[in-house]
Structure formats: C-alpha cells, structure tokens
Amino acid sequence: MERRDAVIVGGGPAGSTLARALVAAGASVAVFDKRAFPRDKTCAGWITPPVVANLALDLEDYARSRVLQPIHGFRVARMARRRCTTITARRR
C-alpha cells in the first residue's frame, strides 16, 4: 500500500492549489478527481496577473502550449437587465 502525507479529493482550483502548496512544503500528496485532466474550464482558462505571480509562471513557457491572450476589459450585466458595465483593465 502506498503512503501519502495528504490525500485531496477534487483537483479543481482549490484542491490543486492546496496540493501544490503541500508539495512545495515537502509533503507527499495524492489528488483524486472523477474527471480526466487536462479539462476545459468554465472560465475559458483565464488566469489573472496575481495567479501568474503566485504560481511563478513563466509566461513564455506557458504560451508555448496554451493560448495566452491579454484581456484589456470586459462587460458585465445582471440577468434580465439591459444596462451593462464596462470594465477596462488598468495598464501597468
């Protein structure tokens, strides 16, 4: 029987983030999920600048196998309402 320091059920954003942190701290971790990976994300794979920084992603490497398209803004509205709010990303 294999032994692990932690077993995480669910490899979504929370489970995979926890697994990464535990592994970085030296733990032996197993992640179980009922679906196969990689899988489509409902957010279309969008990651924010803080996520990029937190995961220490190399964006050039990331873009080699994924679409990396900057988002400069988006529009949001409440269901059954005509009024939309436009949000423009701040440029750094």
Short mmCIF file of the N, C-alpha and C atoms (twelve columns), coordinates in Angstrom:
data_MODEL
# 
_entry.id   MODEL 
# 
loop_
_atom_site.group_PDB 
_atom_site.id 
_atom_site.type_symbol 
_atom_site.label_atom_id 
_atom_site.label_alt_id 
_atom_site.label_comp_id 
_atom_site.label_asym_id 
_atom_site.label_seq_id 
_atom_site.Cartn_x 
_atom_site.Cartn_y 
_atom_site.Cartn_z 
_atom_site.pdbx_PDB_model_num 
ATOM 1   N N  . MET A 1  0.831   -1.165 0.000   1 
ATOM 2   C CA . MET A 1  0.000   0.000  0.000   1 
ATOM 3   C C  . MET A 1  0.890   1.248  0.000   1 
ATOM 4   N N  . GLU A 2  0.543   2.218  -0.872  1 
ATOM 5   C CA . GLU A 2  1.275   3.483  -0.908  1 
ATOM 6   C C  . GLU A 2  0.855   4.365  0.252   1 
ATOM 7   N N  . ARG A 3  1.809   5.144  0.761   1 
ATOM 8   C CA . ARG A 3  1.511   6.072  1.850   1 
ATOM 9   C C  . ARG A 3  1.704   7.498  1.351   1 
ATOM 10  N N  . ARG A 4  0.841   8.384  1.811   1 
ATOM 11  C CA . ARG A 4  0.924   9.804  1.484   1 
ATOM 12  C C  . ARG A 4  0.710   10.606 2.757   1 
ATOM 13  N N  . ASP A 5  1.269   11.798 2.773   1 
ATOM 14  C CA . ASP A 5  1.027   12.707 3.893   1 
ATOM 15  C C  . ASP A 5  -0.372  13.306 3.809   1 
ATOM 16  N N  . ALA A 6  -0.875  13.457 2.587   1 
ATOM 17  C CA . ALA A 6  -2.207  14.043 2.399   1 
ATOM 18  C C  . ALA A 6  -2.864  13.445 1.170   1 
ATOM 19  N N  . VAL A 7  -4.162  13.297 1.237   1 
ATOM 20  C CA . VAL A 7  -4.975  12.869 0.097   1 
ATOM 21  C C  . VAL A 7  -6.015  13.952 -0.104  1 
ATOM 22  N N  . ILE A 8  -6.074  14.483 -1.321  1 
ATOM 23  C CA . ILE A 8  -7.016  15.554 -1.636  1 
ATOM 24  C C  . ILE A 8  -8.028  15.013 -2.627  1 
ATOM 25  N N  . VAL A 9  -9.297  15.162 -2.303  1 
ATOM 26  C CA . VAL A 9  -10.369 14.721 -3.181  1 
ATOM 27  C C  . VAL A 9  -10.897 15.951 -3.905  1 
ATOM 28  N N  . GLY A 10 -10.675 15.986 -5.215  1 
ATOM 29  C CA . GLY A 10 -11.090 17.117 -6.037  1 
ATOM 30  C C  . GLY A 10 -9.876  17.902 -6.485  1 
ATOM 31  N N  . GLY A 11 -9.591  17.850 -7.770  1 
ATOM 32  C CA . GLY A 11 -8.406  18.514 -8.305  1 
ATOM 33  C C  . GLY A 11 -8.709  19.813 -9.008  1 
ATOM 34  N N  . GLY A 12 -9.803  20.447 -8.634  1 
ATOM 35  C CA . GLY A 12 -10.132 21.753 -9.208  1 
ATOM 36  C C  . GLY A 12 -9.195  22.829 -8.677  1 
ATOM 37  N N  . PRO A 13 -9.568  24.089 -8.839  1 
ATOM 38  C CA . PRO A 13 -8.684  25.179 -8.406  1 
ATOM 39  C C  . PRO A 13 -8.261  25.090 -6.937  1 
ATOM 40  N N  . ALA A 14 -9.185  24.830 -6.034  1 
ATOM 41  C CA . ALA A 14 -8.835  24.777 -4.608  1 
ATOM 42  C C  . ALA A 14 -7.973  23.553 -4.293  1 
ATOM 43  N N  . GLY A 15 -8.384  22.386 -4.784  1 
ATOM 44  C CA . GLY A 15 -7.635  21.165 -4.496  1 
ATOM 45  C C  . GLY A 15 -6.243  21.173 -5.089  1 
ATOM 46  N N  . SER A 16 -6.115  21.644 -6.321  1 
ATOM 47  C CA . SER A 16 -4.799  21.658 -6.950  1 
ATOM 48  C C  . SER A 16 -3.887  22.709 -6.324  1 
ATOM 49  N N  . THR A 17 -4.467  23.831 -5.895  1 
ATOM 50  C CA . THR A 17 -3.678  24.858 -5.211  1 
ATOM 51  C C  . THR A 17 -3.168  24.330 -3.876  1 
ATOM 52  N N  . LEU A 18 -4.041  23.645 -3.147  1 
ATOM 53  C CA . LEU A 18 -3.631  23.054 -1.880  1 
ATOM 54  C C  . LEU A 18 -2.541  22.010 -2.106  1 
ATOM 55  N N  . ALA A 19 -2.716  21.162 -3.102  1 
ATOM 56  C CA . ALA A 19 -1.717  20.134 -3.395  1 
ATOM 57  C C  . ALA A 19 -0.373  20.766 -3.723  1 
ATOM 58  N N  . ARG A 20 -0.374  21.801 -4.520  1 
ATOM 59  C CA . ARG A 20 0.873   22.482 -4.894  1 
ATOM 60  C C  . ARG A 20 1.573   23.054 -3.668  1 
ATOM 61  N N  . ALA A 21 0.791   23.675 -2.784  1 
ATOM 62  C CA . ALA A 21 1.381   24.253 -1.571  1 
ATOM 63  C C  . ALA A 21 1.955   23.170 -0.660  1 
ATOM 64  N N  . LEU A 22 1.242   22.060 -0.521  1 
ATOM 65  C CA . LEU A 22 1.732   20.971 0.325   1 
ATOM 66  C C  . LEU A 22 2.999   20.338 -0.243  1 
ATOM 67  N N  . VAL A 23 3.032   20.134 -1.555  1 
ATOM 68  C CA . VAL A 23 4.224   19.577 -2.199  1 
ATOM 69  C C  . VAL A 23 5.404   20.534 -2.032  1 
ATOM 70  N N  . ALA A 24 5.148   21.841 -2.185  1 
ATOM 71  C CA . ALA A 24 6.212   22.827 -2.011  1 
ATOM 72  C C  . ALA A 24 6.757   22.813 -0.582  1 
ATOM 73  N N  . ALA A 25 5.912   22.415 0.374   1 
ATOM 74  C CA . ALA A 25 6.339   22.326 1.777   1 
ATOM 75  C C  . ALA A 25 6.978   20.980 2.094   1 
ATOM 76  N N  . GLY A 26 7.077   20.092 1.095   1 
ATOM 77  C CA . GLY A 26 7.750   18.818 1.291   1 
ATOM 78  C C  . GLY A 26 6.844   17.626 1.545   1 
ATOM 79  N N  . ALA A 27 5.544   17.810 1.439   1 
ATOM 80  C CA . ALA A 27 4.610   16.706 1.694   1 
ATOM 81  C C  . ALA A 27 4.464   15.819 0.462   1 
ATOM 82  N N  . SER A 28 4.129   14.563 0.710   1 
ATOM 83  C CA . SER A 28 3.798   13.614 -0.346  1 
ATOM 84  C C  . SER A 28 2.272   13.644 -0.480  1 
ATOM 85  N N  . VAL A 29 1.776   13.971 -1.674  1 
ATOM 86  C CA . VAL A 29 0.347   14.240 -1.852  1 
ATOM 87  C C  . VAL A 29 -0.219  13.424 -3.005  1 
ATOM 88  N N  . ALA A 30 -1.441  12.950 -2.835  1 
ATOM 89  C CA . ALA A 30 -2.197  12.312 -3.918  1 
ATOM 90  C C  . ALA A 30 -3.476  13.125 -4.120  1 
ATOM 91  N N  . VAL A 31 -3.799  13.397 -5.378  1 
ATOM 92  C CA . VAL A 31 -5.025  14.132 -5.710  1 
ATOM 93  C C  . VAL A 31 -5.916  13.189 -6.507  1 
ATOM 94  N N  . PHE A 32 -7.160  13.052 -6.072  1 
ATOM 95  C CA . PHE A 32 -8.144  12.225 -6.770  1 
ATOM 96  C C  . PHE A 32 -9.247  13.111 -7.310  1 
ATOM 97  N N  . ASP A 33 -9.620  12.882 -8.559  1 
ATOM 98  C CA . ASP A 33 -10.712 13.621 -9.176  1 
ATOM 99  C C  . ASP A 33 -11.455 12.667 -10.090 1 
ATOM 100 N N  . LYS A 34 -12.757 12.828 -10.193 1 
ATOM 101 C CA . LYS A 34 -13.543 11.910 -11.023 1 
ATOM 102 C C  . LYS A 34 -13.397 12.185 -12.515 1 
ATOM 103 N N  . ARG A 35 -12.862 13.351 -12.884 1 
ATOM 104 C CA . ARG A 35 -12.698 13.685 -14.293 1 
ATOM 105 C C  . ARG A 35 -11.236 13.638 -14.701 1 
ATOM 106 N N  . ALA A 36 -11.004 13.400 -15.977 1 
ATOM 107 C CA . ALA A 36 -9.640  13.349 -16.514 1 
ATOM 108 C C  . ALA A 36 -9.094  14.759 -16.729 1 
ATOM 109 N N  . PHE A 37 -7.787  14.886 -16.656 1 
ATOM 110 C CA . PHE A 37 -7.109  16.153 -16.900 1 
ATOM 111 C C  . PHE A 37 -6.226  16.017 -18.121 1 
ATOM 112 N N  . PRO A 38 -5.921  17.073 -18.846 1 
ATOM 113 C CA . PRO A 38 -6.469  18.411 -18.662 1 
ATOM 114 C C  . PRO A 38 -7.923  18.447 -19.087 1 
ATOM 115 N N  . ARG A 39 -8.663  19.419 -18.567 1 
ATOM 116 C CA . ARG A 39 -10.070 19.556 -18.923 1 
ATOM 117 C C  . ARG A 39 -10.393 21.015 -19.155 1 
ATOM 118 N N  . ASP A 40 -11.496 21.232 -19.868 1 
ATOM 119 C CA . ASP A 40 -11.924 22.598 -20.139 1 
ATOM 120 C C  . ASP A 40 -12.364 23.267 -18.844 1 
ATOM 121 N N  . LYS A 41 -12.096 24.529 -18.749 1 
ATOM 122 C CA . LYS A 41 -12.510 25.307 -17.588 1 
ATOM 123 C C  . LYS A 41 -13.647 26.238 -18.001 1 
ATOM 124 N N  . THR A 42 -14.594 26.430 -17.125 1 
ATOM 125 C CA . THR A 42 -15.712 27.312 -17.450 1 
ATOM 126 C C  . THR A 42 -15.270 28.748 -17.658 1 
ATOM 127 N N  . CYS A 43 -14.146 29.125 -17.117 1 
ATOM 128 C CA . CYS A 43 -13.639 30.488 -17.286 1 
ATOM 129 C C  . CYS A 43 -12.757 30.590 -18.530 1 
ATOM 130 N N  . ALA A 44 -12.774 29.582 -19.359 1 
ATOM 131 C CA . ALA A 44 -12.016 29.545 -20.609 1 
ATOM 132 C C  . ALA A 44 -10.512 29.597 -20.378 1 
ATOM 133 N N  . GLY A 45 -10.077 29.188 -19.207 1 
ATOM 134 C CA . GLY A 45 -8.653  29.161 -18.932 1 
ATOM 135 C C  . GLY A 45 -8.074  30.494 -18.500 1 
ATOM 136 N N  . TRP A 46 -8.915  31.472 -18.258 1 
ATOM 137 C CA . TRP A 46 -8.448  32.804 -17.880 1 
ATOM 138 C C  . TRP A 46 -7.723  32.761 -16.550 1 
ATOM 139 N N  . ILE A 47 -6.546  33.348 -16.511 1 
ATOM 140 C CA . ILE A 47 -5.803  33.479 -15.260 1 
ATOM 141 C C  . ILE A 47 -5.446  34.944 -15.070 1 
ATOM 142 N N  . THR A 48 -5.521  35.397 -13.852 1 
ATOM 143 C CA . THR A 48 -5.255  36.795 -13.539 1 
ATOM 144 C C  . THR A 48 -3.767  37.016 -13.268 1 
ATOM 145 N N  . PRO A 49 -3.301  38.267 -13.362 1 
ATOM 146 C CA . PRO A 49 -1.902  38.552 -13.025 1 
ATOM 147 C C  . PRO A 49 -1.502  38.071 -11.626 1 
ATOM 148 N N  . PRO A 50 -2.365  38.205 -10.590 1 
ATOM 149 C CA . PRO A 50 -1.965  37.672 -9.289  1 
ATOM 150 C C  . PRO A 50 -1.760  36.150 -9.299  1 
ATOM 151 N N  . VAL A 51 -2.548  35.418 -10.094 1 
ATOM 152 C CA . VAL A 51 -2.367  33.970 -10.201 1 
ATOM 153 C C  . VAL A 51 -1.021  33.671 -10.862 1 
ATOM 154 N N  . VAL A 52 -0.703  34.411 -11.913 1 
ATOM 155 C CA . VAL A 52 0.584   34.230 -12.592 1 
ATOM 156 C C  . VAL A 52 1.727   34.440 -11.594 1 
ATOM 157 N N  . ALA A 53 1.626   35.490 -10.783 1 
ATOM 158 C CA . ALA A 53 2.672   35.782 -9.804  1 
ATOM 159 C C  . ALA A 53 2.723   34.715 -8.707  1 
ATOM 160 N N  . ASN A 54 1.561   34.321 -8.191  1 
ATOM 161 C CA . ASN A 54 1.504   33.339 -7.095  1 
ATOM 162 C C  . ASN A 54 2.069   31.986 -7.518  1 
ATOM 163 N N  . LEU A 55 1.808   31.590 -8.757  1 
ATOM 164 C CA . LEU A 55 2.297   30.306 -9.253  1 
ATOM 165 C C  . LEU A 55 3.684   30.402 -9.879  1 
ATOM 166 N N  . ALA A 56 4.218   31.614 -9.922  1 
ATOM 167 C CA . ALA A 56 5.543   31.858 -10.512 1 
ATOM 168 C C  . ALA A 56 5.612   31.289 -11.930 1 
ATOM 169 N N  . LEU A 57 4.572   31.568 -12.714 1 
ATOM 170 C CA . LEU A 57 4.523   31.049 -14.082 1 
ATOM 171 C C  . LEU A 57 5.463   31.823 -15.002 1 
ATOM 172 N N  . ASP A 58 6.126   31.109 -15.867 1 
ATOM 173 C CA . ASP A 58 6.923   31.705 -16.931 1 
ATOM 174 C C  . ASP A 58 5.970   31.846 -18.109 1 
ATOM 175 N N  . LEU A 59 5.535   33.069 -18.408 1 
ATOM 176 C CA . LEU A 59 4.513   33.265 -19.441 1 
ATOM 177 C C  . LEU A 59 4.970   32.844 -20.829 1 
ATOM 178 N N  . GLU A 60 6.251   32.961 -21.124 1 
ATOM 179 C CA . GLU A 60 6.734   32.493 -22.424 1 
ATOM 180 C C  . GLU A 60 6.581   30.979 -22.521 1 
ATOM 181 N N  . ASP A 61 6.943   30.269 -21.470 1 
ATOM 182 C CA . ASP A 61 6.790   28.818 -21.440 1 
ATOM 183 C C  . ASP A 61 5.307   28.442 -21.464 1 
ATOM 184 N N  . TYR A 62 4.496   29.133 -20.690 1 
ATOM 185 C CA . TYR A 62 3.054   28.882 -20.621 1 
ATOM 186 C C  . TYR A 62 2.415   29.023 -22.006 1 
ATOM 187 N N  . ALA A 63 2.838   30.046 -22.756 1 
ATOM 188 C CA . ALA A 63 2.253   30.326 -24.066 1 
ATOM 189 C C  . ALA A 63 2.662   29.319 -25.141 1 
ATOM 190 N N  . ARG A 64 3.687   28.531 -24.886 1 
ATOM 191 C CA . ARG A 64 4.121   27.544 -25.886 1 
ATOM 192 C C  . ARG A 64 3.051   26.482 -26.140 1 
ATOM 193 N N  . SER A 65 2.296   26.131 -25.113 1 
ATOM 194 C CA . SER A 65 1.306   25.064 -25.290 1 
ATOM 195 C C  . SER A 65 -0.123  25.521 -25.004 1 
ATOM 196 N N  . ARG A 66 -0.306  26.822 -24.794 1 
ATOM 197 C CA . ARG A 66 -1.639  27.342 -24.489 1 
ATOM 198 C C  . ARG A 66 -1.839  28.672 -25.202 1 
ATOM 199 N N  . VAL A 67 -3.087  29.030 -25.366 1 
ATOM 200 C CA . VAL A 67 -3.389  30.354 -25.902 1 
ATOM 201 C C  . VAL A 67 -3.208  31.346 -24.762 1 
ATOM 202 N N  . LEU A 68 -2.397  32.344 -24.982 1 
ATOM 203 C CA . LEU A 68 -2.174  33.381 -23.988 1 
ATOM 204 C C  . LEU A 68 -2.592  34.697 -24.631 1 
ATOM 205 N N  . GLN A 69 -3.790  35.106 -24.321 1 
ATOM 206 C CA . GLN A 69 -4.356  36.301 -24.934 1 
ATOM 207 C C  . GLN A 69 -4.661  37.322 -23.844 1 
ATOM 208 N N  . PRO A 70 -4.045  38.500 -23.914 1 
ATOM 209 C CA . PRO A 70 -4.310  39.510 -22.898 1 
ATOM 210 C C  . PRO A 70 -5.769  39.964 -22.939 1 
ATOM 211 N N  . ILE A 71 -6.318  40.215 -21.782 1 
ATOM 212 C CA . ILE A 71 -7.680  40.743 -21.673 1 
ATOM 213 C C  . ILE A 71 -7.550  42.187 -21.221 1 
ATOM 214 N N  . HIS A 72 -8.099  43.085 -22.018 1 
ATOM 215 C CA . HIS A 72 -7.978  44.506 -21.723 1 
ATOM 216 C C  . HIS A 72 -9.243  45.075 -21.088 1 
ATOM 217 N N  . GLY A 73 -10.301 44.298 -21.092 1 
ATOM 218 C CA . GLY A 73 -11.540 44.757 -20.483 1 
ATOM 219 C C  . GLY A 73 -12.660 43.779 -20.769 1 
ATOM 220 N N  . PHE A 74 -13.790 43.985 -20.120 1 
ATOM 221 C CA . PHE A 74 -14.954 43.142 -20.358 1 
ATOM 222 C C  . PHE A 74 -16.200 43.871 -19.903 1 
ATOM 223 N N  . ARG A 75 -17.352 43.324 -20.274 1 
ATOM 224 C CA . ARG A 75 -18.630 43.919 -19.901 1 
ATOM 225 C C  . ARG A 75 -19.411 42.937 -19.052 1 
ATOM 226 N N  . VAL A 76 -20.086 43.465 -18.057 1 
ATOM 227 C CA . VAL A 76 -20.905 42.636 -17.186 1 
ATOM 228 C C  . VAL A 76 -22.299 43.242 -17.073 1 
ATOM 229 N N  . ALA A 77 -23.275 42.366 -16.860 1 
ATOM 230 C CA . ALA A 77 -24.650 42.821 -16.671 1 
ATOM 231 C C  . ALA A 77 -25.386 41.814 -15.814 1 
ATOM 232 N N  . ARG A 78 -26.434 42.246 -15.172 1 
ATOM 233 C CA . ARG A 78 -27.275 41.346 -14.406 1 
ATOM 234 C C  . ARG A 78 -28.291 40.712 -15.342 1 
ATOM 235 N N  . MET A 79 -28.680 39.506 -15.039 1 
ATOM 236 C CA . MET A 79 -29.680 38.812 -15.856 1 
ATOM 237 C C  . MET A 79 -30.938 39.666 -15.947 1 
ATOM 238 N N  . ALA A 80 -31.541 39.692 -17.116 1 
ATOM 239 C CA . ALA A 80 -32.795 40.399 -17.387 1 
ATOM 240 C C  . ALA A 80 -32.663 41.918 -17.247 1 
ATOM 241 N N  . ARG A 81 -31.456 42.438 -17.265 1 
ATOM 242 C CA . ARG A 81 -31.246 43.885 -17.222 1 
ATOM 243 C C  . ARG A 81 -30.562 44.306 -18.508 1 
ATOM 244 N N  . ARG A 82 -30.907 45.460 -19.008 1 
ATOM 245 C CA . ARG A 82 -30.300 45.935 -20.248 1 
ATOM 246 C C  . ARG A 82 -28.997 46.688 -20.003 1 
ATOM 247 N N  . ARG A 83 -28.842 47.249 -18.838 1 
ATOM 248 C CA . ARG A 83 -27.669 48.072 -18.551 1 
ATOM 249 C C  . ARG A 83 -26.436 47.194 -18.318 1 
ATOM 250 N N  . CYS A 84 -25.354 47.532 -19.002 1 
ATOM 251 C CA . CYS A 84 -24.084 46.819 -18.854 1 
ATOM 252 C C  . CYS A 84 -23.053 47.758 -18.242 1 
ATOM 253 N N  . THR A 85 -22.121 47.182 -17.561 1 
ATOM 254 C CA . THR A 85 -20.982 47.933 -17.030 1 
ATOM 255 C C  . THR A 85 -19.746 47.464 -17.775 1 
ATOM 256 N N  . THR A 86 -18.985 48.415 -18.289 1 
ATOM 257 C CA . THR A 86 -17.739 48.078 -18.972 1 
ATOM 258 C C  . THR A 86 -16.591 48.289 -18.011 1 
ATOM 259 N N  . ILE A 87 -15.749 47.287 -17.922 1 
ATOM 260 C CA . ILE A 87 -14.591 47.342 -17.037 1 
ATOM 261 C C  . ILE A 87 -13.346 47.248 -17.906 1 
ATOM 262 N N  . THR A 88 -12.500 48.224 -17.775 1 
ATOM 263 C CA . THR A 88 -11.263 48.260 -18.555 1 
ATOM 264 C C  . THR A 88 -10.093 47.971 -17.610 1 
ATOM 265 N N  . ALA A 89 -9.235  47.068 -18.039 1 
ATOM 266 C CA . ALA A 89 -8.077  46.710 -17.225 1 
ATOM 267 C C  . ALA A 89 -7.121  47.890 -17.120 1 
ATOM 268 N N  . ARG A 90 -6.534  48.056 -15.944 1 
ATOM 269 C CA . ARG A 90 -5.519  49.096 -15.763 1 
ATOM 270 C C  . ARG A 90 -4.221  48.649 -16.412 1 
ATOM 271 N N  . ARG A 91 -3.626  49.516 -17.126 1 
ATOM 272 C CA . ARG A 91 -2.330  49.222 -17.760 1 
ATOM 273 C C  . ARG A 91 -1.233  49.485 -16.742 1 
ATOM 274 N N  . ARG A 92 -0.242  48.621 -16.721 1 
ATOM 275 C CA . ARG A 92 0.871   48.798 -15.775 1 
ATOM 276 C C  . ARG A 92 2.073   49.337 -16.467 1 
# 
